[in-house]
Tab-separated table of C-alpha atoms in Angstrom:
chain	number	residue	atom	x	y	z
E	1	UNK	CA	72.066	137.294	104.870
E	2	UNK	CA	74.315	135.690	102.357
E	3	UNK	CA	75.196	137.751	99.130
E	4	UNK	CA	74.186	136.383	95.795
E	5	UNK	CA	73.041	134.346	94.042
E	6	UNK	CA	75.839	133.822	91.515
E	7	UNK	CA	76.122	131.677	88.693
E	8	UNK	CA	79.696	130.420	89.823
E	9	UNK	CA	81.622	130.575	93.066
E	10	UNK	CA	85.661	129.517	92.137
E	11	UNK	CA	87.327	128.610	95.212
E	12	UNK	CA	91.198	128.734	94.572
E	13	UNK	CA	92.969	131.436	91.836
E	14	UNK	CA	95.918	129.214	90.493
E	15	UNK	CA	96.087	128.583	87.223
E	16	UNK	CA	92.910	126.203	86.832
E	17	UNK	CA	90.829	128.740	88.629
E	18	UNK	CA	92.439	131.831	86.988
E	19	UNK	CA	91.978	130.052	83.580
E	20	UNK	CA	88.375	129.325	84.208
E	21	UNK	CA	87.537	132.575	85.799
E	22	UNK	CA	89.207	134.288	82.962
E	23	UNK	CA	87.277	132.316	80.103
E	24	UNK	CA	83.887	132.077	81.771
E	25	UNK	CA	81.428	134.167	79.514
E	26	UNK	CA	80.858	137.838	80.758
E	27	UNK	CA	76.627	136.971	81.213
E	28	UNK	CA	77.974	134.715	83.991
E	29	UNK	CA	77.729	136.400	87.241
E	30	UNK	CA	81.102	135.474	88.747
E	31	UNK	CA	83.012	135.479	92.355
E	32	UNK	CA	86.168	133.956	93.044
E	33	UNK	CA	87.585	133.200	96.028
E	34	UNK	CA	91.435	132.910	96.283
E	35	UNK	CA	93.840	132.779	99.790
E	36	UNK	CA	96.603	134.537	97.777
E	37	UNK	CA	97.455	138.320	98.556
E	38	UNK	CA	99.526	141.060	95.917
E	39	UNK	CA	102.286	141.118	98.212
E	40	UNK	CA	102.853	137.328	98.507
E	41	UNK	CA	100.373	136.134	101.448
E	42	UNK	CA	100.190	132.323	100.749
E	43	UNK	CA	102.970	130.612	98.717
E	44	UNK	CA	103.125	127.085	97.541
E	45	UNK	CA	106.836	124.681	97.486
E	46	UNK	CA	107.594	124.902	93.796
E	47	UNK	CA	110.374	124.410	91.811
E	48	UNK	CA	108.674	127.026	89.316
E	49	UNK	CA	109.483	125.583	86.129
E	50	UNK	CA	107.279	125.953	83.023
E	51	UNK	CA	107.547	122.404	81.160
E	52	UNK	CA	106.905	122.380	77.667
E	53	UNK	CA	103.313	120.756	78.268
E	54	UNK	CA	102.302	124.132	80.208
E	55	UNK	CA	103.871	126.221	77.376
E	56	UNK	CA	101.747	124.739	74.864
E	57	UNK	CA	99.245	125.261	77.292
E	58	UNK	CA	99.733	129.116	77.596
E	59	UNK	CA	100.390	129.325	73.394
E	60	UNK	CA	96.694	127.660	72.700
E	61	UNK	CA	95.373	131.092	73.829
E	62	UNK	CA	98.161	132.670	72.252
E	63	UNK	CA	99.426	134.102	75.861
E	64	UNK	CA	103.181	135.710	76.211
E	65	UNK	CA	104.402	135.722	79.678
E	66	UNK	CA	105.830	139.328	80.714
E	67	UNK	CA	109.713	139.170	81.458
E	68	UNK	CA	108.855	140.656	84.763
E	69	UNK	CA	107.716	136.499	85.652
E	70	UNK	CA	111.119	135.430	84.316
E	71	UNK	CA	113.850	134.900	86.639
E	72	UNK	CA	117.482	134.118	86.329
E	73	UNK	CA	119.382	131.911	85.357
E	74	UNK	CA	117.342	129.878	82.095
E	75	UNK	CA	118.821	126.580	82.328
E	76	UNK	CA	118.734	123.845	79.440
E	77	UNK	CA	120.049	120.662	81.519
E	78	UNK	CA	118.439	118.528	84.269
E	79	UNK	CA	121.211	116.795	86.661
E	80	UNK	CA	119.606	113.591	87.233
E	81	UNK	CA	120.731	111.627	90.641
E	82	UNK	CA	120.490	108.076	91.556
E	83	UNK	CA	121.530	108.341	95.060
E	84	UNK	CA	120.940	104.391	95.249
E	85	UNK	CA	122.832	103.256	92.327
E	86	UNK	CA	125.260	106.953	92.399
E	87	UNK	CA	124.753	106.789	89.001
E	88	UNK	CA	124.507	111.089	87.395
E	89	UNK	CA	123.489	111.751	83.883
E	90	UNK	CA	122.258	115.435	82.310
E	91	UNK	CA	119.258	115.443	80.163
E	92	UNK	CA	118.532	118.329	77.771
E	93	UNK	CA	115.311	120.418	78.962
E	94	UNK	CA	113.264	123.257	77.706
E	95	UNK	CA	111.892	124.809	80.878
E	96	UNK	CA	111.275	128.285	81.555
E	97	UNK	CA	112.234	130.025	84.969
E	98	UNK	CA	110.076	131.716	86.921
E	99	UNK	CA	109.024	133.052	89.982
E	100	UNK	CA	105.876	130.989	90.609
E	101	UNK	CA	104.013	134.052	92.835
E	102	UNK	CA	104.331	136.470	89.785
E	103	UNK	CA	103.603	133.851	87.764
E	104	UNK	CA	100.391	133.071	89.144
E	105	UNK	CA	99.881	137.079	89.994
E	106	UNK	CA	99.996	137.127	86.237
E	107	UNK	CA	97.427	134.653	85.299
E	108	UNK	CA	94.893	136.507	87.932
E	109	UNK	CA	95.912	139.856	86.087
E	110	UNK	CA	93.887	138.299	82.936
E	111	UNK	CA	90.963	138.097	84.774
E	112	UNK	CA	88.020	140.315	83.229
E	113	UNK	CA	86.808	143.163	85.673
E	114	UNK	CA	83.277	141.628	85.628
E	115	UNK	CA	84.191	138.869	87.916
E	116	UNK	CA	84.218	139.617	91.433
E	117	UNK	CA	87.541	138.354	92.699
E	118	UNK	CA	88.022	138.366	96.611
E	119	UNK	CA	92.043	138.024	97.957
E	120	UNK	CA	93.579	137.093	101.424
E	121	UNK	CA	90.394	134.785	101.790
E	122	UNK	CA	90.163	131.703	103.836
E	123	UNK	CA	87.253	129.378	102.397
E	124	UNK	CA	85.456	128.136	105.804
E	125	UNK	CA	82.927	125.971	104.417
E	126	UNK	CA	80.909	125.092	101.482
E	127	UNK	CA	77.309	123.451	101.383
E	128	UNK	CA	74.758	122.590	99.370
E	129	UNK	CA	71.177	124.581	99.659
E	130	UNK	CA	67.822	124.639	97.936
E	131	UNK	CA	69.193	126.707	94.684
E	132	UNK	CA	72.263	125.685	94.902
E	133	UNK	CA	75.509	126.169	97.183
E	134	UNK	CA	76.295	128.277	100.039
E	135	UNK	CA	80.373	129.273	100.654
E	136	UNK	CA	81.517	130.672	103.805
E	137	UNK	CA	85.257	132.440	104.113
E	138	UNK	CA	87.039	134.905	106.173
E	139	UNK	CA	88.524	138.250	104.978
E	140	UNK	CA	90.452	140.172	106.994
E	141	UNK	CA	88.813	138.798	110.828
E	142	UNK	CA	85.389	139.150	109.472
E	143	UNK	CA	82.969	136.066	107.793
E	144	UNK	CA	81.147	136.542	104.318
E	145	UNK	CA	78.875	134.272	103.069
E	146	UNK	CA	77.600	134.412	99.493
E	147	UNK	CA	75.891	131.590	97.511
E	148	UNK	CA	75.746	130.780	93.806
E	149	UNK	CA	74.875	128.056	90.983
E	150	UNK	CA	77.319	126.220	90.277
E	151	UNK	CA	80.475	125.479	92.941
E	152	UNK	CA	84.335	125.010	91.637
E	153	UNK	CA	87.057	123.820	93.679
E	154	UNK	CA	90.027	125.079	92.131
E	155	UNK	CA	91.722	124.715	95.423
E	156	UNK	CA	94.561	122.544	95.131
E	157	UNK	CA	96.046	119.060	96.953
E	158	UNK	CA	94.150	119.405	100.673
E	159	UNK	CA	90.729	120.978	98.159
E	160	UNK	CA	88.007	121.767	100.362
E	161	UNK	CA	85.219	121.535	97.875
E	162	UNK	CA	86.700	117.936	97.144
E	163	UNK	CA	86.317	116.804	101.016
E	164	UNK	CA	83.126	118.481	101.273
E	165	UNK	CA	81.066	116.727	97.983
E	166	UNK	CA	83.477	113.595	96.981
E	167	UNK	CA	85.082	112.483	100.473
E	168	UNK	CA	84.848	108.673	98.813
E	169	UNK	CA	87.508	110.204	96.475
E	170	UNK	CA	91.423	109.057	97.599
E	171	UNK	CA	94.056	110.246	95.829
E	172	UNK	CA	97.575	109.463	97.011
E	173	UNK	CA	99.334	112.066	99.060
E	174	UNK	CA	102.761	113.303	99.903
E	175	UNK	CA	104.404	116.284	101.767
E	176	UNK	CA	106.166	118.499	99.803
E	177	UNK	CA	108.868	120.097	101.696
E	178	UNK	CA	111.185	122.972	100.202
E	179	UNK	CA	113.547	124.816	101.596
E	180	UNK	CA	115.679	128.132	99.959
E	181	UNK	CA	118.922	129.322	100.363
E	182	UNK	CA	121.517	131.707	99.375
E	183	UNK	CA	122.998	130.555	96.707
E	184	UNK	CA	126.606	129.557	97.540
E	185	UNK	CA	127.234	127.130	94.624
E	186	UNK	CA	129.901	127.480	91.533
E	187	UNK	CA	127.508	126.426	88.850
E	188	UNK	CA	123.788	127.160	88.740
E	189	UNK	CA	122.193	123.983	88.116
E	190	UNK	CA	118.824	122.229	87.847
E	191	UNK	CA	118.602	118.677	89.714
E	192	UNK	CA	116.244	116.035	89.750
E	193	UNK	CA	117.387	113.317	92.581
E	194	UNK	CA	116.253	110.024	92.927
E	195	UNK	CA	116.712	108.238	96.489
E	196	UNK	CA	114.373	105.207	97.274
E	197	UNK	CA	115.670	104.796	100.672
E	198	UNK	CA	113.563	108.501	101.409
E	199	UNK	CA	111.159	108.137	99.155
E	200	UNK	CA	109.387	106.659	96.173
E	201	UNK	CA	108.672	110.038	94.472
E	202	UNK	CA	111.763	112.600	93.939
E	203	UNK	CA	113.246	115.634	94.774
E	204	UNK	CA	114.271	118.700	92.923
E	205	UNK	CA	116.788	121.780	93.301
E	206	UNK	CA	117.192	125.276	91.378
E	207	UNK	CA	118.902	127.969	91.301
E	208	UNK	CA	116.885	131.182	91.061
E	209	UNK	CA	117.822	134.747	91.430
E	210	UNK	CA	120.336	134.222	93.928
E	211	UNK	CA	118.776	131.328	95.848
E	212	UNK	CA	119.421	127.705	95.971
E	213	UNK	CA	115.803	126.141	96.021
E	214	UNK	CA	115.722	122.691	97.393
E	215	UNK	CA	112.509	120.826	97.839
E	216	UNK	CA	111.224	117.202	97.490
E	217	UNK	CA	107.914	114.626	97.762
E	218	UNK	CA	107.582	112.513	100.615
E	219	UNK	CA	105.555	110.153	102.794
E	220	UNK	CA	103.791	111.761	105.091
E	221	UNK	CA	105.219	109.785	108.193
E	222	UNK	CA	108.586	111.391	109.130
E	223	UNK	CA	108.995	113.673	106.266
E	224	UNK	CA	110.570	115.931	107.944
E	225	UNK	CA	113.333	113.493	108.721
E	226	UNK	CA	113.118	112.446	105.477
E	227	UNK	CA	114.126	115.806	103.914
E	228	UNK	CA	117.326	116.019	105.886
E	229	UNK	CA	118.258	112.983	105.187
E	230	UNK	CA	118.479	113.355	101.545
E	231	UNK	CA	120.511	116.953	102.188
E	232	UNK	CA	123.115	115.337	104.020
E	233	UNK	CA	123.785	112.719	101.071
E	234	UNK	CA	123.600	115.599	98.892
E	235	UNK	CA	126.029	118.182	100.899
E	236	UNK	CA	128.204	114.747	100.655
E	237	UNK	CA	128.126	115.172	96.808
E	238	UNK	CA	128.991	119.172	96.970
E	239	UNK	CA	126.039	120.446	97.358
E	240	UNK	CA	125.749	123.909	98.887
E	241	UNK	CA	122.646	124.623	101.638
E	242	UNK	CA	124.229	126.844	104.252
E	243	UNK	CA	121.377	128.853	106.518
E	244	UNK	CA	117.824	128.314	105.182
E	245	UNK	CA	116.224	131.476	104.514
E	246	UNK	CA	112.677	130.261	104.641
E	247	UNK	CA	111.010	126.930	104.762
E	248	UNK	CA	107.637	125.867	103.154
E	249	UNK	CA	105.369	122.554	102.916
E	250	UNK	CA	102.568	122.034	101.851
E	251	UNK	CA	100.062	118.696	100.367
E	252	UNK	CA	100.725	116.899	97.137
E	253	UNK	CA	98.729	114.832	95.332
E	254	UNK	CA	99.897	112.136	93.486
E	255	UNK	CA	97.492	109.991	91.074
E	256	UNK	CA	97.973	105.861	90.742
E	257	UNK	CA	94.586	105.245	88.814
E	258	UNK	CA	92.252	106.532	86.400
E	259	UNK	CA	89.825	106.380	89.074
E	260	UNK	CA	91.530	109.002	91.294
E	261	UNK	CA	90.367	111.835	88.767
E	262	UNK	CA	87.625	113.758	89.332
E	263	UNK	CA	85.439	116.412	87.653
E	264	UNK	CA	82.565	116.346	89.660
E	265	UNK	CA	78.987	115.837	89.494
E	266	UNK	CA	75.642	117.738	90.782
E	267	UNK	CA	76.532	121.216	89.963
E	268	UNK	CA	80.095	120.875	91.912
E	269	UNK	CA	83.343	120.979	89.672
E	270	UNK	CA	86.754	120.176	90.500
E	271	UNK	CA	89.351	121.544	88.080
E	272	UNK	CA	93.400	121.318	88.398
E	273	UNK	CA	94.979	119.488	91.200
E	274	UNK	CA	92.054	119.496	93.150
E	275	UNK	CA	90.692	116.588	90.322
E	276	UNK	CA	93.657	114.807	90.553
E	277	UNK	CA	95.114	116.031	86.973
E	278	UNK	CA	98.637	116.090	88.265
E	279	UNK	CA	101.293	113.623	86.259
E	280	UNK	CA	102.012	111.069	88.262
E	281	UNK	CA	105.846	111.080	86.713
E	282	UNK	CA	106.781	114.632	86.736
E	283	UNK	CA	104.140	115.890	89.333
E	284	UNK	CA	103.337	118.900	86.797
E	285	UNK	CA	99.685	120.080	87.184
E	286	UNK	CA	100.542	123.482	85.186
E	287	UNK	CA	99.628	122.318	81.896
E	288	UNK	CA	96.840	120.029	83.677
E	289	UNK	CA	95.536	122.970	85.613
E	290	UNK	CA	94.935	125.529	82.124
E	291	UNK	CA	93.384	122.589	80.136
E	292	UNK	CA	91.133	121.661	82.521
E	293	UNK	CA	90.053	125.283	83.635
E	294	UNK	CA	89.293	126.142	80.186
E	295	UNK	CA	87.730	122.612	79.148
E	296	UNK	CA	85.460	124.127	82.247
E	297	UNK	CA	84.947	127.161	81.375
E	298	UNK	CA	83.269	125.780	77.722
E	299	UNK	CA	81.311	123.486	79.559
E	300	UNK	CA	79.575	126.661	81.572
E	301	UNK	CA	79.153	128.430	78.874
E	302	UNK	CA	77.709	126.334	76.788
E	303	UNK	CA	73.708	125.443	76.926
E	304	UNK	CA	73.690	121.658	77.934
E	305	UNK	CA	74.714	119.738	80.979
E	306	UNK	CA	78.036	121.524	81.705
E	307	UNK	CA	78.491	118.342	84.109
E	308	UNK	CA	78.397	115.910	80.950
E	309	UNK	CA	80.423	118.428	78.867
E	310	UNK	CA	83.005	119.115	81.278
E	311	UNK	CA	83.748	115.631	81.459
E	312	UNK	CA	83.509	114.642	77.755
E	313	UNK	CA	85.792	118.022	77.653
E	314	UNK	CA	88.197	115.893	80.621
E	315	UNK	CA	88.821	112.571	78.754
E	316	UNK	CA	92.031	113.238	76.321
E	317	UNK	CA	93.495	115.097	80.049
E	318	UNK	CA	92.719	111.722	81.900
E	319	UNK	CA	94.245	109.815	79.150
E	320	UNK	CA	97.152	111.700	78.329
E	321	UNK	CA	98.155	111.314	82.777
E	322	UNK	CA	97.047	107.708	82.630
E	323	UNK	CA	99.331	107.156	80.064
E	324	UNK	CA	102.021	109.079	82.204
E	325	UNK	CA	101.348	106.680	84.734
E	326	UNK	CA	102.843	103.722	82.118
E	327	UNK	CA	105.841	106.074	82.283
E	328	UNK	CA	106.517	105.795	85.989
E	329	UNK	CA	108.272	102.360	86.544
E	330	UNK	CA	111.157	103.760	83.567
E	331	UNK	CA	111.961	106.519	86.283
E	332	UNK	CA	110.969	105.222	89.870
E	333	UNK	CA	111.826	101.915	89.634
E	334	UNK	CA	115.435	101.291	90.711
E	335	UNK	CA	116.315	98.718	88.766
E	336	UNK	CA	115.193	99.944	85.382
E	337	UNK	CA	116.091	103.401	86.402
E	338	UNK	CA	119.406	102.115	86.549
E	339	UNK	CA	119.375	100.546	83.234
E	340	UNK	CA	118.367	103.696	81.471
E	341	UNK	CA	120.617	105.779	83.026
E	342	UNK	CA	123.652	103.149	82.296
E	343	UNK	CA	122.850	102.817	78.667
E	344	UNK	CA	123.249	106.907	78.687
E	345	UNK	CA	120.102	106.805	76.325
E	346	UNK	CA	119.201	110.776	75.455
E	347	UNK	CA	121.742	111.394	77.994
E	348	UNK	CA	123.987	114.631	77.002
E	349	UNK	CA	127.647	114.750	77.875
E	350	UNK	CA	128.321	118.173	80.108
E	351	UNK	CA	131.710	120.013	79.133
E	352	UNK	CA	133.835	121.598	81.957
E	353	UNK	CA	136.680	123.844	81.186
E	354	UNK	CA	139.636	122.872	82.290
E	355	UNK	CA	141.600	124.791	84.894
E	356	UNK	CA	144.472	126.783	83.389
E	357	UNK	CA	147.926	125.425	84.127
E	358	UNK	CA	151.004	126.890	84.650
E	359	UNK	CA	153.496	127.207	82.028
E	360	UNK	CA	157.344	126.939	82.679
E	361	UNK	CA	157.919	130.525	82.658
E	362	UNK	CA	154.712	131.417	85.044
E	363	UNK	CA	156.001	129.678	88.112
């Protein structure tokens, strides 16, 4: 027999379904489903940089994240390459460094002990019944089945809950691929690489804790090839891979439309990257991911038609990322890429020291 009935089942703990799970009022009976373990289980490619947008995010419930999230180095410049036009500029940037496990480890640590939260889970399948929904997963070999309310998919790019209830729903996709290294390079650096030729999205790399992160967006037809592609025009430049340590990939979603969000409708939510609330520019779903869990969590806890409320609560999200979307053509298209970067608009210039030369009397 399946155990319940709850008010809410979350599927996913990242940050929309941590946020949610963590705001939801305690006379909610809650259970939360999440494929992440303490001792790193399930990891996602990140770059693991906080943007500004997700730091406002975090100081709107006046949160503080723990040094223990923090990694090393903190770096205040984006490299910016146009592999097509071999054009390289630096941009001044306030991102935080993390480690995007802890990070997330963090968020689930703010969770009241009232909710029920069940790790190293595999959701099987979700459907609707008589009172409400019915979730199926897998913990450690065995199936539970519990049912409850009111359904969230908090569950990221390839969301289950978003299949199951809005399969009309297309959002555009891409592989993310990342790879990490040791880090063998002079500098540490933060890049942000533009190549057309291997994609129409972009590519990232970071040093963290002594690794080299490299990862990217692609198409999902040969992305693989894609990916090694762009390293060997990067190794070109001086960039230092060596052995890969580990390799991950994963879905990505990508929005083009206002129509490609979704919050949901008939007692089924979608919050986070699971709705779509990803910008389409920067592919940050961070900020995205908080706002909406909490815009969520109001709409629960409040006593009309959370469905109306959540997506009344939705609308400045939706039109801040449409309006990213205006942004887009500034950074992907070539030719005004180019343009930009030429002009060396908010561009910073990036002092070297010279190398010490030899006097007369050192030789």
């Amino acid at each position: 027999m399946p155990e319940g009935p709850y008010d809410v089942a979350i599927i996913g703990l990242g940050p929309a379904g941590a946020t949610a799970a963590r705001l939801l009022d305690s006379r909610l009976r809650v259970i939360a489903i999440d494929q992440k373990q303490a001792a790193g289980g399930f990891q996602k490619p990140c770059g693991g940089l906080l943007a500004p947008d997700a730091q406002k995010a975090l100081a709107r419930f006046d949160l503080t994240l723990p040094k223990e999230v923090l990694v090393d180095p903190q770096i205040f410049a984006v490299r910016t390459i146009d592999l097509k036009s071999g054009l390289t500029r630096h941009y001044q940037r306030m991102y935080l460094n993390l480690d995007r496990h802890r990070f997330d480890r963090w968020l689930r640590s703010l969770i009241p002990a009232g909710v029920r939260v069940e790790e190293g889970c595999v959701c099987r399948r979700v459907e609707r019944t008589s009172g409400g929904f019915c979730v199926l997963y897998e913990k450690e070999g065995a199936l539970r089945e519990v049912t409850a309310r009111y359904l969230v998919g908090a569950d990221g790019a390839g969301s289950l809950v978003r299949r199951a209830f809005f399969p009309e729903v297309s959002i555009r996709r891409y592989v993310a691929i990342q790879q990490w290294f040791p880090d063998e390079n002079p500098n540490p650096f933060y890049s942000c690489v533009f190549d057309p030729e291997n994609t129409d999205c972009y590519s990232w790399s970071i040093c963290k804790d002594g690794s080299f992160i490299f990862g990217g967006a692609y198409p999902a037809r040969g992305c693989r090839a894609r990916f090694e592609r762009q390293k060997e025009k990067l190794a070109a430049l001086g960039f230092q891979f060596g052995e890969p340590v580990k390799t991950e990939a994963c879905l990505l979603l990508r929005p083009a439309g206002r129509r490609q969000f979704c919050t949901g409708r008939d007692g089924v939510f979608l919050a986070g990257e699971a709705a779509g609330f990803v910008s389409p520019s920067s592919l940050e779903g961070i900020s995205s991911a908080i706002l909406s869990g909490s815009r969520l969590a109001r709409a629960l806890n409040g006593d009309g038609d959370p469905v109306r409320a959540y997506a009344r609560g939705c609308r400045a999200l939706r039109r801040k990322l449409w309006l990213k979307l205006l942004k887009c053509p500034f950074l992907y298209d070539p030719g005004l890429r180019r343009l930009v970067m030429k002009s060396g608009l908010e561009a910073i210039g990036v002092e070297r020291p010279e190398q010490a030369r030899p006097t007369a009397g050192g030789r």
